[in-house]
Short mmCIF file of C-alpha atoms and ligand atoms in Angstrom, two decimals:
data_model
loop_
_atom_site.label_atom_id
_atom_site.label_comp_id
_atom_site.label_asym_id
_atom_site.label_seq_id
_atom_site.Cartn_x
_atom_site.Cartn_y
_atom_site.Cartn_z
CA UNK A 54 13.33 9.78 -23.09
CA UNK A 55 16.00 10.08 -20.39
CA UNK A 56 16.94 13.20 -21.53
CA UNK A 57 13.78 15.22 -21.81
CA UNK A 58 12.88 13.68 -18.37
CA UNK A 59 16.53 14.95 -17.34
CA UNK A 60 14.50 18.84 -18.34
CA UNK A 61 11.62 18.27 -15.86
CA UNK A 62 13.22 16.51 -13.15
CA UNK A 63 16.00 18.86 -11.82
CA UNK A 64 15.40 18.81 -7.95
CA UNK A 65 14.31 15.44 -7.66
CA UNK A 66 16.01 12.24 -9.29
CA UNK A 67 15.63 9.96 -11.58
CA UNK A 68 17.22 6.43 -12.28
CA UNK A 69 17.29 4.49 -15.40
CA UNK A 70 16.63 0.77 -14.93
CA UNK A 71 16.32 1.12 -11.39
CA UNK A 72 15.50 -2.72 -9.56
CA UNK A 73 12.02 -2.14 -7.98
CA UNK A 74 13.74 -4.37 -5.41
CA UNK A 75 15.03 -1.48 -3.83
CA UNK A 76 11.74 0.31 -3.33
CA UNK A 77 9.22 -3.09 -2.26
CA UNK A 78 8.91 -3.83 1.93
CA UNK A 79 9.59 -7.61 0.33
CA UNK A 80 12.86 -6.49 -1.42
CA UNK A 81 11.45 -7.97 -4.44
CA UNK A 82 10.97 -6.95 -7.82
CA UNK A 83 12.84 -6.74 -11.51
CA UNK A 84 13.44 -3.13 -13.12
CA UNK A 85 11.41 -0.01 -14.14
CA UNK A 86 12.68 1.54 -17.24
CA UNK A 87 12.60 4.72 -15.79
CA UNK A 88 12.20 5.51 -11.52
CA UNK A 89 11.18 8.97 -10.72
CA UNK A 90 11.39 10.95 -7.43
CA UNK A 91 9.72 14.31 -8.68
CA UNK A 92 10.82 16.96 -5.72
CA UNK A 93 7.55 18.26 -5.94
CA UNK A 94 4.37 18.86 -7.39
CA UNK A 95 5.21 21.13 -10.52
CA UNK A 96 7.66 18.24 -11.56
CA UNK A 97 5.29 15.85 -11.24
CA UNK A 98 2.40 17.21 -12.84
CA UNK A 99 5.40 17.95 -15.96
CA UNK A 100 6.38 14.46 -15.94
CA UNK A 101 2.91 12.83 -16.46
CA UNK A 102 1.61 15.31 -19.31
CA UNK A 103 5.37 14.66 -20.64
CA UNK A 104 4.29 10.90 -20.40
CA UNK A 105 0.87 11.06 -21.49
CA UNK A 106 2.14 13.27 -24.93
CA UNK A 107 3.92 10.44 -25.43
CA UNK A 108 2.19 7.45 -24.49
CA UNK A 109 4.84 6.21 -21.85
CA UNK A 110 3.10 3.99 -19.48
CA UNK A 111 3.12 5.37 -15.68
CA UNK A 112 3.01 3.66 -12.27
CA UNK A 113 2.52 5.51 -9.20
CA UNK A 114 4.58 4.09 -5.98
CA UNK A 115 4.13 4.67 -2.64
CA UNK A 116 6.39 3.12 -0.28
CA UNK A 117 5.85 -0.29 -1.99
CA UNK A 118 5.22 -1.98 1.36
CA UNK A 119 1.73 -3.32 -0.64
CA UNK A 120 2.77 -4.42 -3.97
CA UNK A 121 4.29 -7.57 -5.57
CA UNK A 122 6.67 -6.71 -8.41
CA UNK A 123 7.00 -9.22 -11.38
CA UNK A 124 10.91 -10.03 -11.59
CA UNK A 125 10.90 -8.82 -14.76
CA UNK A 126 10.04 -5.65 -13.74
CA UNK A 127 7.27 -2.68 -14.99
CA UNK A 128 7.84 -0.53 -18.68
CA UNK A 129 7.54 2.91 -18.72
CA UNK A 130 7.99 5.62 -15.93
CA UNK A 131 7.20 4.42 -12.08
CA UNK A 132 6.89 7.67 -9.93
CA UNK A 133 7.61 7.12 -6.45
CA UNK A 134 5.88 9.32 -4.05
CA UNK A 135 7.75 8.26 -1.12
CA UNK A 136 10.31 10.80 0.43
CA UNK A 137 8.16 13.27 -1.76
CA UNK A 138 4.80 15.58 -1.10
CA UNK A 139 5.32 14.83 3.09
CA UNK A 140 4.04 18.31 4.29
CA UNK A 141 1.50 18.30 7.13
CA UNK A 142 -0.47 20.45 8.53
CA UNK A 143 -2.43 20.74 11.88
CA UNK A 144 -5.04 23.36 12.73
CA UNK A 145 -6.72 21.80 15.60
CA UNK A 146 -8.94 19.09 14.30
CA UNK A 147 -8.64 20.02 10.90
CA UNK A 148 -5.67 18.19 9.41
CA UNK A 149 -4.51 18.24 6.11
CA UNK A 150 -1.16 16.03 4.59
CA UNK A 151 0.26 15.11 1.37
CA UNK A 152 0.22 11.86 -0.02
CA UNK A 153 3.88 11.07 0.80
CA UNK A 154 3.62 10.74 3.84
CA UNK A 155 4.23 7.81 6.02
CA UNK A 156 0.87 6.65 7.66
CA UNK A 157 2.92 6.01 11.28
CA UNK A 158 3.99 9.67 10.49
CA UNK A 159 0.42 11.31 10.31
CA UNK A 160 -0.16 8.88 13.27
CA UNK A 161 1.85 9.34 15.83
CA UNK A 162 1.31 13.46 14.76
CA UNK A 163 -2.40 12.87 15.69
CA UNK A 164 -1.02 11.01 19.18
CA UNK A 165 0.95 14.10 19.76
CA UNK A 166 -1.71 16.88 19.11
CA UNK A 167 -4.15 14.73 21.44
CA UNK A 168 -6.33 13.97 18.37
CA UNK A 169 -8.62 10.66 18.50
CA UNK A 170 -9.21 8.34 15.54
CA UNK A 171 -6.32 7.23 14.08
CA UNK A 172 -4.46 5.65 17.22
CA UNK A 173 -5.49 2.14 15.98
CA UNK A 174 -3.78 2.52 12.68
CA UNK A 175 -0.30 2.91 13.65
CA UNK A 176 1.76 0.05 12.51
CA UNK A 177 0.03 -0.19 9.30
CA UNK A 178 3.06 0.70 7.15
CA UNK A 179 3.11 2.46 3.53
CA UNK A 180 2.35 6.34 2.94
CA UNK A 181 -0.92 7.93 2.84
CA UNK A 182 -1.65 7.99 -0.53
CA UNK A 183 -1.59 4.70 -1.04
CA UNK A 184 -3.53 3.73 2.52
CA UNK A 185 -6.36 6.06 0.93
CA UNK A 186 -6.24 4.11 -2.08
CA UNK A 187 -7.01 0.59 -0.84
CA UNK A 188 -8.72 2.19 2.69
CA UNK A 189 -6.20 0.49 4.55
CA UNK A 190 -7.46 -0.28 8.26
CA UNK A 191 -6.75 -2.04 10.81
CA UNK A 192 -8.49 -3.17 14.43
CA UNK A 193 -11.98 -2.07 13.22
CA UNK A 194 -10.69 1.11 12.17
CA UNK A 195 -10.30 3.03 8.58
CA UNK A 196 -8.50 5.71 6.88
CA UNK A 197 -11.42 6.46 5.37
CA UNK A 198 -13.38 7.21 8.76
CA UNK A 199 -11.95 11.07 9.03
CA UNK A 200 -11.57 12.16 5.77
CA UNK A 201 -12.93 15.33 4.44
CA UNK A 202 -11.26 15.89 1.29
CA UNK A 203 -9.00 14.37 -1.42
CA UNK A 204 -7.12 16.39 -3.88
CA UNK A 205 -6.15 14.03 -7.30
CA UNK A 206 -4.02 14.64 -10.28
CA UNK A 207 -5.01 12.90 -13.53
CA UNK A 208 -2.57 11.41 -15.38
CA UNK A 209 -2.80 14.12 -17.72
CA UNK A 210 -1.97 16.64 -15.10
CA UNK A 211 -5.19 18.26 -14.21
CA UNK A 212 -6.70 18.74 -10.46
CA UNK A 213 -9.45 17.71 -9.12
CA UNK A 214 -11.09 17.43 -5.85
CA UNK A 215 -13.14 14.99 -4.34
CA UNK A 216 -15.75 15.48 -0.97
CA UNK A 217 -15.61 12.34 1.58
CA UNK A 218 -19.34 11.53 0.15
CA UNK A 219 -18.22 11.58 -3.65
CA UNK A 220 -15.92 8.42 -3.39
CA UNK A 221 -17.71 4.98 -2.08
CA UNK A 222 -15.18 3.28 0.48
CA UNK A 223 -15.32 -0.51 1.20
CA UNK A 224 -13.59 -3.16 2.84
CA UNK A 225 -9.89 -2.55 1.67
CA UNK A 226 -11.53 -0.77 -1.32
CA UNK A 227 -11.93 2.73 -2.70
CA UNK A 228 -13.67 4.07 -5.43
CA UNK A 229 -10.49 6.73 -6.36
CA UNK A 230 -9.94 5.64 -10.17
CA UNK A 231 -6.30 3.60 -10.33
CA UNK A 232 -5.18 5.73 -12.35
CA UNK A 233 -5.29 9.22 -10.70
CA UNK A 234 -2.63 10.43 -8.18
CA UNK A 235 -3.32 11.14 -4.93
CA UNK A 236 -1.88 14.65 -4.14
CA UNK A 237 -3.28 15.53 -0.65
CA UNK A 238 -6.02 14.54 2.28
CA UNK A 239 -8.25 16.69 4.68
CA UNK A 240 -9.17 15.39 7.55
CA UNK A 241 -11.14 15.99 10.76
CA UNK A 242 -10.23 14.73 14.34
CA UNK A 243 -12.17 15.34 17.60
CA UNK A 244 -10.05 15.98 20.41
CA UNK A 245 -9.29 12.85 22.88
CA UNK A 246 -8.19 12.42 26.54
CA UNK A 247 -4.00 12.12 25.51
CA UNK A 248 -3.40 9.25 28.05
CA UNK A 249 -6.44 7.38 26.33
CA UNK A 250 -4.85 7.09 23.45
CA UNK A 251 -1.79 6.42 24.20
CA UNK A 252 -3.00 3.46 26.41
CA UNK A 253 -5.26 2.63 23.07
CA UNK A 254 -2.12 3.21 20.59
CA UNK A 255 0.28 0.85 23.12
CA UNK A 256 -2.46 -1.97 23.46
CA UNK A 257 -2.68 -2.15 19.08
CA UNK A 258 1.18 -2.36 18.75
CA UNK A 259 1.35 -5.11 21.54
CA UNK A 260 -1.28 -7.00 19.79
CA UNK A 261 0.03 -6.32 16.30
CA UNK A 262 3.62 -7.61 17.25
CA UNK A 263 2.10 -10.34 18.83
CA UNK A 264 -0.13 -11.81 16.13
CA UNK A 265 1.92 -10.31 12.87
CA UNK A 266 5.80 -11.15 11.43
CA UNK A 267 6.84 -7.78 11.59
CA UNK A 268 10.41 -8.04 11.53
CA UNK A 269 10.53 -10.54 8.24
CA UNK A 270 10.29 -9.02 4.97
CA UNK A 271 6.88 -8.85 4.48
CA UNK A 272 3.71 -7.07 2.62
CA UNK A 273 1.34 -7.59 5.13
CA UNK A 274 -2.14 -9.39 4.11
CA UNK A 275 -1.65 -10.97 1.18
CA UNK A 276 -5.56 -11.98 1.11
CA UNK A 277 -8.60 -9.77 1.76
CA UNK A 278 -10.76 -11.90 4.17
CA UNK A 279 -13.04 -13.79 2.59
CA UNK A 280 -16.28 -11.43 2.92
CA UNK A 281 -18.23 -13.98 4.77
CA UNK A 282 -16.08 -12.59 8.08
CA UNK A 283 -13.94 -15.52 7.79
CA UNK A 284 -9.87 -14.47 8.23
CA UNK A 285 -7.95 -15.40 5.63
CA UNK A 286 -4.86 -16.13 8.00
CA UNK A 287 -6.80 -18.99 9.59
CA UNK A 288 -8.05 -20.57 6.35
CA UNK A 289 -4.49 -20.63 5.37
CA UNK A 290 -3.22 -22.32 8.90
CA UNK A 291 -5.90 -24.98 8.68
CA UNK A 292 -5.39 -26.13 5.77
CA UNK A 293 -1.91 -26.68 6.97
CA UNK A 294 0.10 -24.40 4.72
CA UNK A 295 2.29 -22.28 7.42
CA UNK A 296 5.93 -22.74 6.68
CA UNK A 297 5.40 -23.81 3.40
CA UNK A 298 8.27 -22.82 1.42
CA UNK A 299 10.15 -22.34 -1.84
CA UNK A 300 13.20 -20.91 -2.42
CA UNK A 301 13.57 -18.35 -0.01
CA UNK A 302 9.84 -17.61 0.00
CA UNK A 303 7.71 -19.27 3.42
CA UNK A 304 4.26 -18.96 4.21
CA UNK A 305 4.93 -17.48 7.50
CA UNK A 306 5.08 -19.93 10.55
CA UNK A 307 3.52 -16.71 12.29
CA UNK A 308 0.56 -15.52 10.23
CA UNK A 309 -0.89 -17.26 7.42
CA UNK A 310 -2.00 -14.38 5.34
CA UNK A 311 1.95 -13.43 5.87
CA UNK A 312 4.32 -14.03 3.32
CA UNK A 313 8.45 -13.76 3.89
CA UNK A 314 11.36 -13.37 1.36
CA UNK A 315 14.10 -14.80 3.69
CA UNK A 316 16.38 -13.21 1.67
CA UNK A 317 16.97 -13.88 -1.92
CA UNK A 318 13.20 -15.26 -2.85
CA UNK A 319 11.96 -13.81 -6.24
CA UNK A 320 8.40 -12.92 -7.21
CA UNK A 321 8.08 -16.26 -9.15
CA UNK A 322 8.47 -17.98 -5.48
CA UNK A 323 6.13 -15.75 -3.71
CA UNK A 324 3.72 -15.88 -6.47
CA UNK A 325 3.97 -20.19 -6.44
CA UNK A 326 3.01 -19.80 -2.90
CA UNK A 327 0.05 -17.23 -3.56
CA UNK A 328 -1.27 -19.45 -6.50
CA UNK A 329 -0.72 -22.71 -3.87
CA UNK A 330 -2.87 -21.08 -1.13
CA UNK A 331 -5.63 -19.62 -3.29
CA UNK A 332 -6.17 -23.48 -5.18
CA UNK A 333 -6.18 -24.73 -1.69
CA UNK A 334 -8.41 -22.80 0.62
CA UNK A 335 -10.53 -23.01 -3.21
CA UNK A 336 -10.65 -26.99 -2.58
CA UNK A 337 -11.03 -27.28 0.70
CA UNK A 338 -13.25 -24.81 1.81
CA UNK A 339 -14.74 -23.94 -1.48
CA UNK A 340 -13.66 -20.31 -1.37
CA UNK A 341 -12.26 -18.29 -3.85
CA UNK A 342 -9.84 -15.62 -1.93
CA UNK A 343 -8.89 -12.50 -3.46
CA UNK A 344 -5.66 -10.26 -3.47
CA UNK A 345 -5.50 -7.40 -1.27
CA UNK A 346 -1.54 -6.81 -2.50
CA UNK A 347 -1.31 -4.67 -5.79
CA UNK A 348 0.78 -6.84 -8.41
CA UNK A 349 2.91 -4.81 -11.09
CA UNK A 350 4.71 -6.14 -14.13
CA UNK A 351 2.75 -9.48 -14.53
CA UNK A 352 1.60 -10.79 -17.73
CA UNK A 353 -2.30 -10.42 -18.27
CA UNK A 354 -3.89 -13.68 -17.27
CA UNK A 355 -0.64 -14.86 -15.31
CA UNK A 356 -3.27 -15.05 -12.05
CA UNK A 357 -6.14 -16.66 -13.33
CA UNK A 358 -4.96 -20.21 -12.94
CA UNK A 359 -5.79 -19.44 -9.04
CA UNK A 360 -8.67 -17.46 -9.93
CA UNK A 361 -7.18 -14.61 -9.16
CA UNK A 362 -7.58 -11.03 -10.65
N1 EPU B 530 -5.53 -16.79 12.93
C1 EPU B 530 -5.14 -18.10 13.00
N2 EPU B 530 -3.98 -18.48 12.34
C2 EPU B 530 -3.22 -17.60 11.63
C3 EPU B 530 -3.64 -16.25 11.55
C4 EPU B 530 -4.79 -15.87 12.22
O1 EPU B 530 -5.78 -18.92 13.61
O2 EPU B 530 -2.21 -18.00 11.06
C5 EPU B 530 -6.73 -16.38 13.66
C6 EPU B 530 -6.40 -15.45 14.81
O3 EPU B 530 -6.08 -16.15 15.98
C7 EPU B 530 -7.69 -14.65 14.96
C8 EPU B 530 -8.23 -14.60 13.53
O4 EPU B 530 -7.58 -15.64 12.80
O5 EPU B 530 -8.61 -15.35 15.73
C9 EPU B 530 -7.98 -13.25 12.84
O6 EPU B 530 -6.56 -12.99 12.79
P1 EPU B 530 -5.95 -11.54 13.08
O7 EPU B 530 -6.48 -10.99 14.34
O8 EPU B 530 -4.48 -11.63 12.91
O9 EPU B 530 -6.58 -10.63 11.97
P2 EPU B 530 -6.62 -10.79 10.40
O10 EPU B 530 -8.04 -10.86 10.01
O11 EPU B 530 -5.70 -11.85 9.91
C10 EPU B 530 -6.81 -8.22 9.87
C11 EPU B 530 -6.20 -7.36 8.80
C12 EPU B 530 -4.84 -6.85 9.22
C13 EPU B 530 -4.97 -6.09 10.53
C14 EPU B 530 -5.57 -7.02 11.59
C15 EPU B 530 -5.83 -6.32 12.90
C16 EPU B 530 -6.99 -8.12 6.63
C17 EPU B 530 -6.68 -8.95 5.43
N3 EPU B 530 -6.05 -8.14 7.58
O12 EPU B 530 -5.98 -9.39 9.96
O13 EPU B 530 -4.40 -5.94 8.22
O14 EPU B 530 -3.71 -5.61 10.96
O15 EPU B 530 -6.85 -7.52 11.11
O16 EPU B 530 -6.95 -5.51 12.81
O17 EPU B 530 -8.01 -7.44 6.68
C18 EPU B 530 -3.14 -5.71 6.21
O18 EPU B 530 -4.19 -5.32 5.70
O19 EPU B 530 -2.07 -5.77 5.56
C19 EPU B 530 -3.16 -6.12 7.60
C20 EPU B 530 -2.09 -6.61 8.20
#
């Protein structure tokens, strides 16, 4: 395998039994068989028909600030898209920008061409492909709220394009199938007063340092809120679980719906903790939570103890 992917992928890189450790916000996770940076969208679309011919399982990666990696790690190919496909492009409201790149990016580009809409987002970290994915938001705002377009790649290569109206977008939820690649977004911006949102952009950060464990390895919510409006962060601190630990894994002391690798925690720790929380908000408040992290590499059925997909 290493060889023929050797043929497709001569700009970008590839790594054989590359720790996914190196590529998770939480700094955890075992090895992919195969890691691929393609360089850019030919490669790419080469190395998932190469895959599909052969039935070689494929992961997409974005920046991995929103996924829990098993410690044994994920088979098959796992394409980053990180560092890769980061063009953007502004023509007065009209913006479009591949899925590589960073969220804070496409932000603070926004901030900078005086365009309104995104300022609340900034500080929500991982790229744009995978913020579209999961319709990442944050104080009352969503990715989602702009877009025009979304260009996909199947996994056997092919394009396809989807309008704002064709995909249904929830709460942390899209209706883009898992396993098509985000290539590229359109979106549209109305023009803002600049010192507006820069006063709005300055107020989020404050309140997101103040409220969130940003400097601790981290990947963000663990839980979706419960959909009764209910934060999951709270359940968690009243049932008295902050700085709950094991290993080198704590329910932060912070932010309940925050979980930190101190350093050398494995996914088996942080996964103890995430089985411990869900069985307990389940008991006492009779609520079943639900993930909003993506977990690779784990067993079928290793979550439903916790009642957890
Ligand atoms: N709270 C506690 N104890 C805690 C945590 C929170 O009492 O340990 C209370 C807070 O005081 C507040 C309420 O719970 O009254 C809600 O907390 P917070 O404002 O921190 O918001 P959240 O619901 O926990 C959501 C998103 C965040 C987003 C913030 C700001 C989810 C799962 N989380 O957090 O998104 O940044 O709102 O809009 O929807 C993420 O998705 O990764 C993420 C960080």
């Amino acid at each position: 395998m290493d060889q023929q992917i050797a043929k497709i992928i001569t700009g970008g890189e590839y790594l054989v039994d590359e720790p996914l450790s190196r590529h998770t916000t939480w700094g955890i996770g075992g090895p992919a068989d195969v890691f691929v940076r393609p360089a850019n969208r030919r490669e790419l679309t080469g190395l998932l028909q190469f895959a599909s011919e052969n039935q070689i399982p494929v992961t997409v990666l974005g920046s991995g600030s929103n996924c829990l990696v098993s410690d044994t790690g994920v088979r098959g190919i796992v394409i980053s898209l990180a560092g890769t496909l980061k063009s953007i492009h502004l023509d007065n409201g009209d913006v479009r920008a591949e899925a590589g790149v960073m969220l804070g990016h496409l932000v603070r580009r926004c901030l900078q061409a005086g365009l309104t809409g995104m300022e609340n987002l900034i500080g929500v970290p991982g790229t744009l492909g995978g913020a579209l994915m999961m319709n990442a938001g944050a104080f009352g705002e969503e990715i989602s709220s702009h877009l025009v377009k979304v260009l996909v790649l199947n996994l056997e290569g092919e394009e396809k394009s989807y309008l704002r109206d064709d995909i249904q977008f929830g709460y942390r939820s899209s209706s883009i199938p898992p396993d098509e690649i985000i290539l590229e977004a359109e979106f549209h911006f109305e023009a803002g007063s600049r010192p507006e949102i820069l006063e709005r952009y300055k107020q989020v950060s404050i309140q997101r340092r103040a409220r969130q464990p940003l400097r601790q390895r981290s990947a963000g919510s663990v839980f979706k809120n419960p959909a009764s409006g209910l934060s999951a962060g709270k359940l968690i601190d009243q049932a008295g679980l902050k700085g709950t630990r094991r290993g080198d894994a704590e329910i932060s002391t912070q932010h309940g719906n925050f979980f930190i690798n101190h350093g050398t925690a494995m996914a088996d720790d942080i996964a103890f903790l995430i089985k411990l929380a869900a069985r307990t908000i389940k008991q006492q408040f009779d609520l079943q939570l639900e993930l909003e992290i993506r977990t690779l590499g784990f067993e079928p059925g290793f979550w439903e103890d916790a009642g957890l997909a």
